[in-house]
Amino acid sequence: MLIGLAACTPGAIQPTLTSTVPLPTAPAETPIPLASPVLPTTPPRMILVSQSSPWQDRVANWLRSRLGAQGWQIEIQPDLHAANLGAEVAGVILLTPSSDYSDFIAQHPDLRFIFIGEAPLPEASNLTQILFSADNLYFLAGYLSVLIAPDFRAGGLFPPNSETALQAFRNGAYYLCGRCVPAYGPIVTFPVTTTLSLNAPADEWQAALAELNKNRLETLFVSPEVLTPELQDHLATTGWGILTTESPQDAPSNWAVALTFDLEQGLEAAWQVETEQKQPTTVIVPLKLQTINPQWLTPGRQRLAEQVMQELQKGWIYPLTPP
């Protein structure tokens, strides 16, 4: 009864059961560091500006073999505009002799430029120049023409208005033999030269060759501007040792040697300066010999020619100064 009365007594507070067992807690987790986000990287770009230059393929092939394996993007553009120069552009190669980008180069001092051509551009702190020396090539052509001729009887075919090329050609011959006078008649001073109009018809170059051969030619250098397929086919039937600046695909037996520029070596030398020193420089493209016919250019004569090539490259020989 007392219990019942107590339960019915107003104002009584009912007890709350409270568990004394602690609630389990989750084990502390070791924080995992957040990885840095991988940002996409844009490969560097090299822009080759070329307007159908005859050297375009060789420069592009060198760029792909030298830089393509390193992930560079190689682009060929006919012209250069500031809108095409993004932050990923690492350099520009100018292969456009008809355009002057001097102002453009000056307006982009933080961008490296490489110019390839014959006439140099004004010097700039961000410009490296790779220059062809036609004078060196024609000097070597004259030297080789009389070097491989048994009696100095060498000739040359040139386009009109080639006074500088003719002078270098003659100086190269004189460098070897002074007054290149043969041992038997007709007695004239070699080399003998003549000019031929571009794309001359057959009767014109036939007459020019006949005039030269009055002096009993043994070798003939043909400038690339006047060498047509028809003329090349005719030269293959002569007994002369033929020298050119390009190698024919199927060189006839009388093709003696082709003289050309070692552009790839010039590019490599300029690139080393660009990457290692980052300072302006001028590289003269060295010469090289191709399609060597040992019956005309024997190993001993080839060594003599290579020595002259080295001296031209080092500037020890001035091709337009008479020996």
Short mmCIF file of C-alpha atoms in Angstrom, two decimals:
data_model
loop_
_atom_site.label_atom_id
_atom_site.label_comp_id
_atom_site.label_asym_id
_atom_site.label_seq_id
_atom_site.Cartn_x
_atom_site.Cartn_y
_atom_site.Cartn_z
CA MET A 1 0.00 0.00 0.00
CA LEU A 2 2.80 2.43 0.78
CA ILE A 3 4.32 1.74 -2.55
CA GLY A 4 1.02 2.36 -4.28
CA LEU A 5 0.51 5.59 -2.41
CA ALA A 6 3.97 6.79 -3.26
CA ALA A 7 3.43 6.10 -6.91
CA CYS A 8 0.24 8.08 -6.88
CA THR A 9 1.63 10.98 -4.99
CA PRO A 10 1.60 14.11 -7.21
CA GLY A 11 4.89 15.81 -8.03
CA ALA A 12 6.94 12.61 -7.90
CA ILE A 13 9.74 12.38 -10.49
CA GLN A 14 10.28 9.11 -12.30
CA PRO A 15 13.91 8.02 -12.41
CA THR A 16 15.75 7.90 -15.83
CA LEU A 17 17.91 4.89 -16.49
CA THR A 18 21.29 5.92 -17.71
CA SER A 19 23.74 3.41 -19.16
CA THR A 20 27.19 3.59 -17.68
CA VAL A 21 28.84 1.65 -20.55
CA PRO A 22 30.81 4.07 -22.75
CA LEU A 23 29.86 4.18 -26.42
CA PRO A 24 32.46 2.75 -28.77
CA THR A 25 34.44 5.38 -30.70
CA ALA A 26 35.79 5.02 -34.25
CA PRO A 27 39.56 4.58 -34.41
CA ALA A 28 41.45 7.70 -35.43
CA GLU A 29 42.33 7.57 -39.14
CA THR A 30 45.73 8.65 -40.46
CA PRO A 31 45.13 11.60 -42.77
CA ILE A 32 45.95 10.86 -46.41
CA PRO A 33 47.84 13.70 -48.07
CA LEU A 34 46.13 15.07 -51.14
CA ALA A 35 48.06 14.51 -54.34
CA SER A 36 48.97 17.60 -56.31
CA PRO A 37 46.75 17.92 -59.34
CA VAL A 38 48.44 16.81 -62.57
CA LEU A 39 48.23 19.79 -64.88
CA PRO A 40 48.42 19.13 -68.60
CA THR A 41 51.69 20.38 -70.06
CA THR A 42 51.85 21.84 -73.54
CA PRO A 43 54.89 20.66 -75.53
CA PRO A 44 57.17 23.41 -76.82
CA ARG A 45 56.61 24.54 -80.37
CA MET A 46 59.16 25.39 -83.03
CA ILE A 47 57.84 27.42 -85.94
CA LEU A 48 59.53 27.12 -89.33
CA VAL A 49 58.64 30.08 -91.55
CA SER A 50 59.22 29.10 -95.16
CA GLN A 51 57.83 30.21 -98.50
CA SER A 52 58.61 27.16 -100.64
CA SER A 53 62.33 27.37 -99.99
CA PRO A 54 64.42 24.64 -101.67
CA TRP A 55 65.92 23.98 -98.23
CA GLN A 56 62.54 23.54 -96.50
CA ASP A 57 62.45 19.73 -96.54
CA ARG A 58 65.99 19.38 -95.20
CA VAL A 59 65.37 21.85 -92.37
CA ALA A 60 62.03 20.24 -91.47
CA ASN A 61 63.55 16.74 -91.48
CA TRP A 62 66.37 17.88 -89.23
CA LEU A 63 63.91 19.48 -86.81
CA ARG A 64 61.79 16.33 -86.64
CA SER A 65 64.78 14.06 -86.04
CA ARG A 66 66.47 16.42 -83.58
CA LEU A 67 63.50 17.80 -81.63
CA GLY A 68 60.55 15.60 -82.52
CA ALA A 69 61.85 12.76 -80.35
CA GLN A 70 61.88 15.17 -77.40
CA GLY A 71 58.19 15.97 -77.81
CA TRP A 72 58.53 19.25 -79.64
CA GLN A 73 55.83 20.28 -82.06
CA ILE A 74 57.15 21.39 -85.46
CA GLU A 75 54.97 23.77 -87.44
CA ILE A 76 55.58 25.13 -90.94
CA GLN A 77 53.99 28.48 -91.72
CA PRO A 78 54.30 30.63 -94.86
CA ASP A 79 54.45 33.83 -92.81
CA LEU A 80 54.87 34.96 -89.22
CA HIS A 81 52.32 36.88 -87.19
CA ALA A 82 52.35 37.93 -83.54
CA ALA A 83 48.96 36.27 -83.00
CA ASN A 84 50.57 32.86 -83.63
CA LEU A 85 53.18 33.28 -80.91
CA GLY A 86 51.84 31.67 -77.75
CA ALA A 87 53.69 31.02 -74.52
CA GLU A 88 54.60 27.53 -75.74
CA VAL A 89 56.55 28.83 -78.74
CA ALA A 90 60.20 28.22 -77.89
CA GLY A 91 61.79 29.41 -81.12
CA VAL A 92 61.31 30.52 -84.70
CA ILE A 93 63.39 29.53 -87.73
CA LEU A 94 63.20 31.99 -90.61
CA LEU A 95 63.79 30.47 -94.03
CA THR A 96 62.43 33.39 -96.01
CA PRO A 97 65.09 35.30 -97.98
CA SER A 98 62.48 37.60 -99.53
CA SER A 99 61.20 38.92 -96.20
CA ASP A 100 62.87 41.15 -93.63
CA TYR A 101 61.82 40.34 -90.08
CA SER A 102 64.28 42.68 -88.38
CA ASP A 103 61.55 44.79 -86.78
CA PHE A 104 59.62 41.70 -85.74
CA ILE A 105 62.70 40.24 -84.06
CA ALA A 106 63.35 43.48 -82.21
CA GLN A 107 59.75 43.54 -80.94
CA HIS A 108 60.09 40.07 -79.36
CA PRO A 109 63.37 40.19 -77.40
CA ASP A 110 62.43 37.17 -75.23
CA LEU A 111 61.97 34.85 -78.21
CA ARG A 112 64.89 33.13 -79.91
CA PHE A 113 65.16 33.39 -83.71
CA ILE A 114 67.33 31.48 -86.18
CA PHE A 115 67.69 32.94 -89.67
CA ILE A 116 68.85 30.79 -92.62
CA GLY A 117 69.85 32.55 -95.83
CA GLU A 118 72.61 34.15 -97.86
CA ALA A 119 72.46 37.87 -97.00
CA PRO A 120 72.68 38.44 -93.23
CA LEU A 121 70.07 40.32 -91.23
CA PRO A 122 71.01 43.14 -88.84
CA GLU A 123 72.48 41.70 -85.66
CA ALA A 124 70.22 41.25 -82.62
CA SER A 125 70.74 39.78 -79.15
CA ASN A 126 68.10 37.10 -79.77
CA LEU A 127 69.15 36.17 -83.32
CA THR A 128 71.42 33.39 -84.57
CA GLN A 129 72.22 33.36 -88.29
CA ILE A 130 73.07 30.40 -90.51
CA LEU A 131 74.51 31.70 -93.76
CA PHE A 132 75.22 30.04 -97.09
CA SER A 133 78.39 31.26 -98.77
CA ALA A 134 77.91 30.88 -102.52
CA ASP A 135 81.38 32.40 -102.95
CA ASN A 136 82.90 29.49 -101.02
CA LEU A 137 81.01 26.97 -103.13
CA TYR A 138 82.07 28.48 -106.48
CA PHE A 139 85.65 28.83 -105.29
CA LEU A 140 85.70 25.12 -104.45
CA ALA A 141 84.07 24.32 -107.81
CA GLY A 142 86.86 26.12 -109.66
CA TYR A 143 89.51 24.42 -107.55
CA LEU A 144 88.05 20.95 -108.15
CA SER A 145 87.50 21.55 -111.86
CA VAL A 146 91.21 22.02 -112.57
CA LEU A 147 92.28 19.57 -109.85
CA ILE A 148 90.64 16.60 -111.56
CA ALA A 149 91.33 17.71 -115.13
CA PRO A 150 94.44 15.91 -116.44
CA ASP A 151 95.73 19.06 -118.16
CA PHE A 152 93.87 21.85 -116.30
CA ARG A 153 91.30 21.98 -119.14
CA ALA A 154 88.26 23.02 -117.11
CA GLY A 155 85.18 24.98 -118.11
CA GLY A 156 82.10 26.46 -116.46
CA LEU A 157 78.51 27.27 -117.43
CA PHE A 158 76.87 30.10 -115.50
CA PRO A 159 73.67 32.16 -115.73
CA PRO A 160 73.77 35.84 -116.79
CA ASN A 161 74.89 38.47 -114.27
CA SER A 162 77.14 36.02 -112.42
CA GLU A 163 80.24 38.19 -112.15
CA THR A 164 80.81 37.38 -108.47
CA ALA A 165 80.34 33.65 -109.00
CA LEU A 166 82.66 33.70 -112.02
CA GLN A 167 85.35 35.53 -110.05
CA ALA A 168 85.17 33.02 -107.17
CA PHE A 169 85.26 30.14 -109.67
CA ARG A 170 88.37 31.47 -111.40
CA ASN A 171 90.07 32.26 -108.10
CA GLY A 172 89.55 28.67 -106.98
CA ALA A 173 91.32 27.42 -110.10
CA TYR A 174 94.13 29.93 -109.74
CA TYR A 175 94.57 28.91 -106.10
CA LEU A 176 95.65 25.49 -107.34
CA CYS A 177 97.68 26.24 -110.44
CA GLY A 178 98.28 29.99 -110.70
CA ARG A 179 98.23 30.51 -114.48
CA CYS A 180 96.54 27.26 -115.43
CA VAL A 181 98.25 26.74 -118.78
CA PRO A 182 98.05 23.26 -120.33
CA ALA A 183 100.95 21.28 -121.67
CA TYR A 184 99.55 20.89 -125.20
CA GLY A 185 97.51 23.05 -127.57
CA PRO A 186 95.37 24.90 -127.88
CA ILE A 187 97.20 26.95 -125.29
CA VAL A 188 94.81 29.11 -123.28
CA THR A 189 94.52 29.98 -119.62
CA PHE A 190 91.96 27.79 -117.89
CA PRO A 191 89.27 27.69 -116.72
CA VAL A 192 87.20 28.92 -119.65
CA THR A 193 83.65 30.04 -118.88
CA THR A 194 80.51 31.27 -120.57
CA THR A 195 77.01 32.33 -119.56
CA LEU A 196 73.75 30.70 -120.55
CA SER A 197 70.24 32.09 -120.23
CA LEU A 198 67.85 30.39 -117.86
CA ASN A 199 65.89 27.54 -119.45
CA ALA A 200 67.93 27.99 -122.60
CA PRO A 201 66.69 26.01 -125.61
CA ALA A 202 68.75 23.14 -126.92
CA ASP A 203 70.35 25.06 -129.77
CA GLU A 204 71.61 27.71 -127.33
CA TRP A 205 73.32 25.39 -124.89
CA GLN A 206 74.63 23.23 -127.70
CA ALA A 207 76.30 26.30 -129.22
CA ALA A 208 77.72 27.30 -125.82
CA LEU A 209 79.21 23.86 -125.27
CA ALA A 210 80.67 23.77 -128.75
CA GLU A 211 82.36 27.13 -128.17
CA LEU A 212 83.88 25.95 -124.89
CA ASN A 213 85.02 22.68 -126.38
CA LYS A 214 87.16 24.50 -128.95
CA ASN A 215 89.66 24.49 -126.08
CA ARG A 216 89.47 20.69 -125.67
CA LEU A 217 87.59 20.52 -122.37
CA GLU A 218 88.27 17.77 -119.87
CA THR A 219 85.96 18.86 -117.04
CA LEU A 220 82.89 21.10 -116.86
CA PHE A 221 81.12 22.71 -113.89
CA VAL A 222 77.44 23.51 -114.50
CA SER A 223 75.70 26.05 -112.28
CA PRO A 224 72.35 24.76 -110.96
CA GLU A 225 70.36 27.61 -112.50
CA VAL A 226 71.13 26.50 -116.06
CA LEU A 227 71.14 22.71 -115.62
CA THR A 228 68.00 21.45 -117.36
CA PRO A 229 67.08 17.76 -117.72
CA GLU A 230 67.82 17.93 -121.45
CA LEU A 231 71.24 19.46 -120.84
CA GLN A 232 71.97 16.85 -118.18
CA ASP A 233 71.11 14.02 -120.55
CA HIS A 234 73.44 15.48 -123.17
CA LEU A 235 76.30 15.92 -120.70
CA ALA A 236 76.02 12.23 -119.84
CA THR A 237 77.09 11.41 -123.39
CA THR A 238 80.27 13.48 -123.29
CA GLY A 239 83.61 12.32 -122.04
CA TRP A 240 84.03 15.29 -119.70
CA GLY A 241 84.11 14.99 -115.94
CA ILE A 242 80.94 16.81 -114.83
CA LEU A 243 80.67 18.81 -111.61
CA THR A 244 77.32 20.11 -110.28
CA THR A 245 75.77 21.25 -107.01
CA GLU A 246 73.15 18.50 -106.93
CA SER A 247 73.59 14.78 -107.39
CA PRO A 248 71.60 13.25 -110.26
CA GLN A 249 69.53 10.26 -109.22
CA ASP A 250 71.28 7.90 -111.61
CA ALA A 251 74.68 9.48 -111.94
CA PRO A 252 76.33 8.66 -115.29
CA SER A 253 79.84 7.31 -115.27
CA ASN A 254 81.32 10.68 -116.23
CA TRP A 255 79.72 12.49 -113.28
CA ALA A 256 82.74 13.44 -111.22
CA VAL A 257 81.39 14.99 -108.02
CA ALA A 258 78.56 17.09 -106.62
CA LEU A 259 79.31 20.04 -104.33
CA THR A 260 76.65 21.10 -101.87
CA PHE A 261 76.10 22.66 -98.45
CA ASP A 262 76.11 20.56 -95.28
CA LEU A 263 73.06 22.33 -93.88
CA GLU A 264 72.45 19.74 -91.19
CA GLN A 265 75.89 20.32 -89.70
CA GLY A 266 75.29 24.07 -89.79
CA LEU A 267 71.96 23.61 -87.98
CA GLU A 268 73.59 21.42 -85.35
CA ALA A 269 76.34 23.96 -84.68
CA ALA A 270 73.83 26.79 -84.38
CA TRP A 271 71.55 24.75 -82.11
CA GLN A 272 74.40 23.98 -79.72
CA VAL A 273 75.10 27.68 -79.37
CA GLU A 274 71.40 28.35 -78.85
CA THR A 275 70.96 25.76 -76.10
CA GLU A 276 74.30 26.05 -74.34
CA GLN A 277 75.29 29.70 -74.61
CA LYS A 278 72.07 31.48 -75.60
CA GLN A 279 73.97 34.23 -77.32
CA PRO A 280 73.90 35.59 -80.87
CA THR A 281 76.26 33.97 -83.31
CA THR A 282 76.76 33.51 -87.04
CA VAL A 283 77.43 30.07 -88.52
CA ILE A 284 78.73 29.67 -92.06
CA VAL A 285 77.26 26.48 -93.53
CA PRO A 286 80.13 24.11 -94.36
CA LEU A 287 80.54 22.49 -97.76
CA LYS A 288 80.51 18.78 -98.50
CA LEU A 289 81.12 16.48 -101.45
CA GLN A 290 78.59 13.96 -102.74
CA THR A 291 78.42 11.35 -105.49
CA ILE A 292 82.18 11.09 -105.61
CA ASN A 293 83.49 9.24 -108.64
CA PRO A 294 86.92 7.89 -107.61
CA GLN A 295 87.98 7.66 -111.22
CA TRP A 296 87.90 11.44 -111.34
CA LEU A 297 88.32 12.47 -107.71
CA THR A 298 90.92 10.07 -106.36
CA PRO A 299 91.43 9.71 -102.58
CA GLY A 300 94.54 11.89 -102.72
CA ARG A 301 92.77 14.65 -104.61
CA GLN A 302 89.81 14.36 -102.28
CA ARG A 303 92.10 15.01 -99.31
CA LEU A 304 93.40 18.14 -101.02
CA ALA A 305 89.82 19.31 -101.64
CA GLU A 306 88.81 18.65 -98.04
CA GLN A 307 91.76 20.70 -96.81
CA VAL A 308 90.61 23.63 -98.94
CA MET A 309 87.08 23.17 -97.61
CA GLN A 310 88.35 23.44 -94.04
CA GLU A 311 90.36 26.56 -94.83
CA LEU A 312 87.33 28.18 -96.45
CA GLN A 313 85.22 27.28 -93.42
CA LYS A 314 87.73 28.83 -91.03
CA GLY A 315 87.99 31.99 -93.11
CA TRP A 316 91.63 31.44 -94.01
CA ILE A 317 90.81 31.73 -97.73
CA TYR A 318 88.95 34.72 -99.14
CA PRO A 319 87.21 33.41 -102.28
CA LEU A 320 86.96 36.82 -103.97
CA THR A 321 90.57 37.81 -103.38
CA PRO A 322 92.91 36.74 -106.19
CA PRO A 323 95.50 34.22 -104.92
#
